[in-house]
């Protein structure tokens, strides 16, 4: 599955976006290009840079083992796609804040991409 290839990249701490032969970059991984509908897609490594597009601070935990508050954001990657992710580090946060990629390890060896402020 396409998603498996993306998650395999996180094991090596590589953030991958899909690129179509038409030049369009997209995230999350799909079978078709969201611009042209083409199927000539390949993964390319993203720079790990972006900016905060929108965010919210969560104060109510979805389960008792989740520590609050935490910040969920839409980050526009330098390559163009928007990624739903978590912001880490001190606030306050604002839209258009520059961010850079970081990683949070998962128990199975994969890593979850998160973003921190880019000074």
PDB file of C-alpha atoms in Angstrom:
ATOM      1  CA  UNK A   1       0.000   0.000   0.000  1.00  0.00           C
ATOM      2  CA  UNK A   2       1.111   3.544  -0.697  1.00  0.00           C
ATOM      3  CA  UNK A   3       0.737   4.542   2.963  1.00  0.00           C
ATOM      4  CA  UNK A   4       3.142   1.763   3.971  1.00  0.00           C
ATOM      5  CA  UNK A   5       5.870   3.292   1.785  1.00  0.00           C
ATOM      6  CA  UNK A   6       5.298   6.666   3.429  1.00  0.00           C
ATOM      7  CA  UNK A   7       5.476   5.207   6.942  1.00  0.00           C
ATOM      8  CA  UNK A   8       8.601   3.221   6.000  1.00  0.00           C
ATOM      9  CA  UNK A   9      10.247   6.566   5.173  1.00  0.00           C
ATOM     10  CA  UNK A  10       9.548   7.756   8.713  1.00  0.00           C
ATOM     11  CA  UNK A  11      11.610   4.854  10.071  1.00  0.00           C
ATOM     12  CA  UNK A  12      14.599   6.658   8.522  1.00  0.00           C
ATOM     13  CA  UNK A  13      13.250  10.068   9.591  1.00  0.00           C
ATOM     14  CA  UNK A  14      12.506  11.034   6.013  1.00  0.00           C
ATOM     15  CA  UNK A  15       9.395  13.132   5.317  1.00  0.00           C
ATOM     16  CA  UNK A  16       8.071  12.126   1.916  1.00  0.00           C
ATOM     17  CA  UNK A  17       5.624  13.926  -0.365  1.00  0.00           C
ATOM     18  CA  UNK A  18       4.239  12.572  -3.597  1.00  0.00           C
ATOM     19  CA  UNK A  19       5.266  14.240  -6.842  1.00  0.00           C
ATOM     20  CA  UNK A  20       3.368  13.776 -10.077  1.00  0.00           C
ATOM     21  CA  UNK A  21       4.889  13.961 -13.556  1.00  0.00           C
ATOM     22  CA  UNK A  22       2.792  17.149 -14.008  1.00  0.00           C
ATOM     23  CA  UNK A  23       4.929  18.782 -11.276  1.00  0.00           C
ATOM     24  CA  UNK A  24       2.307  18.806  -8.535  1.00  0.00           C
ATOM     25  CA  UNK A  25       3.324  17.829  -4.981  1.00  0.00           C
ATOM     26  CA  UNK A  26       0.757  16.363  -2.591  1.00  0.00           C
ATOM     27  CA  UNK A  27       0.361  14.953   0.875  1.00  0.00           C
ATOM     28  CA  UNK A  28      -1.219  12.578   2.135  1.00  0.00           C
ATOM     29  CA  UNK A  29      -0.288   9.725  -0.246  1.00  0.00           C
ATOM     30  CA  UNK A  30      -2.940   8.832  -2.837  1.00  0.00           C
ATOM     31  CA  UNK A  31      -3.313   6.704  -5.953  1.00  0.00           C
ATOM     32  CA  UNK A  32      -4.123   9.719  -8.177  1.00  0.00           C
ATOM     33  CA  UNK A  33      -2.722  13.208  -8.599  1.00  0.00           C
ATOM     34  CA  UNK A  34      -5.120  15.764  -7.118  1.00  0.00           C
ATOM     35  CA  UNK A  35      -4.261  18.240  -9.898  1.00  0.00           C
ATOM     36  CA  UNK A  36      -4.336  16.218 -13.126  1.00  0.00           C
ATOM     37  CA  UNK A  37      -5.721  12.808 -12.094  1.00  0.00           C
ATOM     38  CA  UNK A  38      -2.555  11.104 -13.332  1.00  0.00           C
ATOM     39  CA  UNK A  39      -1.060   7.991 -11.816  1.00  0.00           C
ATOM     40  CA  UNK A  40       2.625   8.709 -12.534  1.00  0.00           C
ATOM     41  CA  UNK A  41       3.435   9.470  -8.882  1.00  0.00           C
ATOM     42  CA  UNK A  42       6.686   9.022  -6.983  1.00  0.00           C
ATOM     43  CA  UNK A  43       7.846   9.884  -3.506  1.00  0.00           C
ATOM     44  CA  UNK A  44      10.305  12.740  -3.005  1.00  0.00           C
ATOM     45  CA  UNK A  45      11.936  13.822   0.225  1.00  0.00           C
ATOM     46  CA  UNK A  46      10.606  17.104   1.624  1.00  0.00           C
ATOM     47  CA  UNK A  47      12.915  19.787   3.000  1.00  0.00           C
ATOM     48  CA  UNK A  48      11.275  19.754   6.419  1.00  0.00           C
ATOM     49  CA  UNK A  49      10.558  23.488   6.285  1.00  0.00           C
ATOM     50  CA  UNK A  50       7.159  25.130   6.267  1.00  0.00           C
ATOM     51  CA  UNK A  51       4.858  27.646   7.924  1.00  0.00           C
ATOM     52  CA  UNK A  52       1.854  27.436  10.203  1.00  0.00           C
ATOM     53  CA  UNK A  53      -1.321  27.752   8.129  1.00  0.00           C
ATOM     54  CA  UNK A  54      -3.780  27.338  11.023  1.00  0.00           C
ATOM     55  CA  UNK A  55      -3.717  25.847  14.522  1.00  0.00           C
ATOM     56  CA  UNK A  56      -5.706  25.077  17.636  1.00  0.00           C
ATOM     57  CA  UNK A  57      -4.715  24.426  21.225  1.00  0.00           C
ATOM     58  CA  UNK A  58      -6.332  21.303  22.675  1.00  0.00           C
ATOM     59  CA  UNK A  59      -7.121  21.548  26.389  1.00  0.00           C
ATOM     60  CA  UNK A  60      -9.345  18.487  26.735  1.00  0.00           C
ATOM     61  CA  UNK A  61      -7.596  15.141  26.381  1.00  0.00           C
ATOM     62  CA  UNK A  62      -9.143  12.484  24.124  1.00  0.00           C
ATOM     63  CA  UNK A  63      -8.071   9.882  26.703  1.00  0.00           C
ATOM     64  CA  UNK A  64      -6.681  10.002  30.256  1.00  0.00           C
ATOM     65  CA  UNK A  65      -3.114   9.174  29.171  1.00  0.00           C
ATOM     66  CA  UNK A  66      -2.787  12.199  26.841  1.00  0.00           C
ATOM     67  CA  UNK A  67      -1.155  15.250  28.367  1.00  0.00           C
ATOM     68  CA  UNK A  68      -2.722  18.644  27.656  1.00  0.00           C
ATOM     69  CA  UNK A  69      -2.480  21.273  26.403  1.00  0.00           C
ATOM     70  CA  UNK A  70      -1.078  20.402  22.982  1.00  0.00           C
ATOM     71  CA  UNK A  71      -1.196  22.140  19.620  1.00  0.00           C
ATOM     72  CA  UNK A  72      -2.593  20.666  16.395  1.00  0.00           C
ATOM     73  CA  UNK A  73      -1.809  22.585  13.208  1.00  0.00           C
ATOM     74  CA  UNK A  74      -2.007  22.704   9.470  1.00  0.00           C
ATOM     75  CA  UNK A  75       1.524  23.275   8.221  1.00  0.00           C
ATOM     76  CA  UNK A  76       2.127  24.356   4.651  1.00  0.00           C
ATOM     77  CA  UNK A  77       5.298  22.605   3.561  1.00  0.00           C
ATOM     78  CA  UNK A  78       7.856  24.541   1.498  1.00  0.00           C
ATOM     79  CA  UNK A  79       7.039  22.105  -1.336  1.00  0.00           C
ATOM     80  CA  UNK A  80       3.367  23.219  -1.319  1.00  0.00           C
ATOM     81  CA  UNK A  81       1.261  20.515   0.342  1.00  0.00           C
ATOM     82  CA  UNK A  82      -0.530  21.125   3.629  1.00  0.00           C
ATOM     83  CA  UNK A  83       0.054  18.624   6.407  1.00  0.00           C
ATOM     84  CA  UNK A  84      -1.996  18.093   9.559  1.00  0.00           C
ATOM     85  CA  UNK A  85       0.499  17.709  12.391  1.00  0.00           C
ATOM     86  CA  UNK A  86       1.425  18.587  15.917  1.00  0.00           C
ATOM     87  CA  UNK A  87       3.440  21.635  16.990  1.00  0.00           C
ATOM     88  CA  UNK A  88       5.985  21.138  19.755  1.00  0.00           C
ATOM     89  CA  UNK A  89       7.927  23.569  21.866  1.00  0.00           C
ATOM     90  CA  UNK A  90       7.098  26.811  23.560  1.00  0.00           C
ATOM     91  CA  UNK A  91       4.418  29.166  22.293  1.00  0.00           C
ATOM     92  CA  UNK A  92       2.846  31.443  21.685  1.00  0.00           C
ATOM     93  CA  UNK A  93       2.069  30.305  18.157  1.00  0.00           C
ATOM     94  CA  UNK A  94       0.794  32.434  15.297  1.00  0.00           C
ATOM     95  CA  UNK A  95      -0.255  31.814  11.704  1.00  0.00           C
ATOM     96  CA  UNK A  96       2.663  32.172   9.274  1.00  0.00           C
ATOM     97  CA  UNK A  97       5.225  31.202  11.945  1.00  0.00           C
ATOM     98  CA  UNK A  98       8.130  29.434  10.185  1.00  0.00           C
ATOM     99  CA  UNK A  99       8.565  25.836  11.351  1.00  0.00           C
ATOM    100  CA  UNK A 100      10.984  22.967  10.846  1.00  0.00           C
ATOM    101  CA  UNK A 101      10.564  19.234  11.019  1.00  0.00           C
ATOM    102  CA  UNK A 102      11.188  17.175  14.129  1.00  0.00           C
ATOM    103  CA  UNK A 103      10.366  13.579  14.974  1.00  0.00           C
ATOM    104  CA  UNK A 104       8.578  11.787  17.809  1.00  0.00           C
ATOM    105  CA  UNK A 105       9.473   8.060  18.030  1.00  0.00           C
ATOM    106  CA  UNK A 106       6.684   5.473  17.996  1.00  0.00           C
ATOM    107  CA  UNK A 107       6.934   2.083  19.735  1.00  0.00           C
ATOM    108  CA  UNK A 108       7.155   0.132  16.448  1.00  0.00           C
ATOM    109  CA  UNK A 109      10.201   1.971  15.067  1.00  0.00           C
ATOM    110  CA  UNK A 110       8.308   4.475  12.947  1.00  0.00           C
ATOM    111  CA  UNK A 111       8.452   8.196  13.743  1.00  0.00           C
ATOM    112  CA  UNK A 112       5.684  10.769  13.848  1.00  0.00           C
ATOM    113  CA  UNK A 113       6.535  14.039  12.079  1.00  0.00           C
ATOM    114  CA  UNK A 114       6.063  17.097  14.310  1.00  0.00           C
ATOM    115  CA  UNK A 115       7.126  20.689  13.822  1.00  0.00           C
ATOM    116  CA  UNK A 116       8.913  23.247  15.992  1.00  0.00           C
ATOM    117  CA  UNK A 117       9.541  26.965  15.567  1.00  0.00           C
ATOM    118  CA  UNK A 118      12.275  27.792  13.097  1.00  0.00           C
ATOM    119  CA  UNK A 119      14.265  30.772  14.362  1.00  0.00           C
TER     120      UNK A 119
END
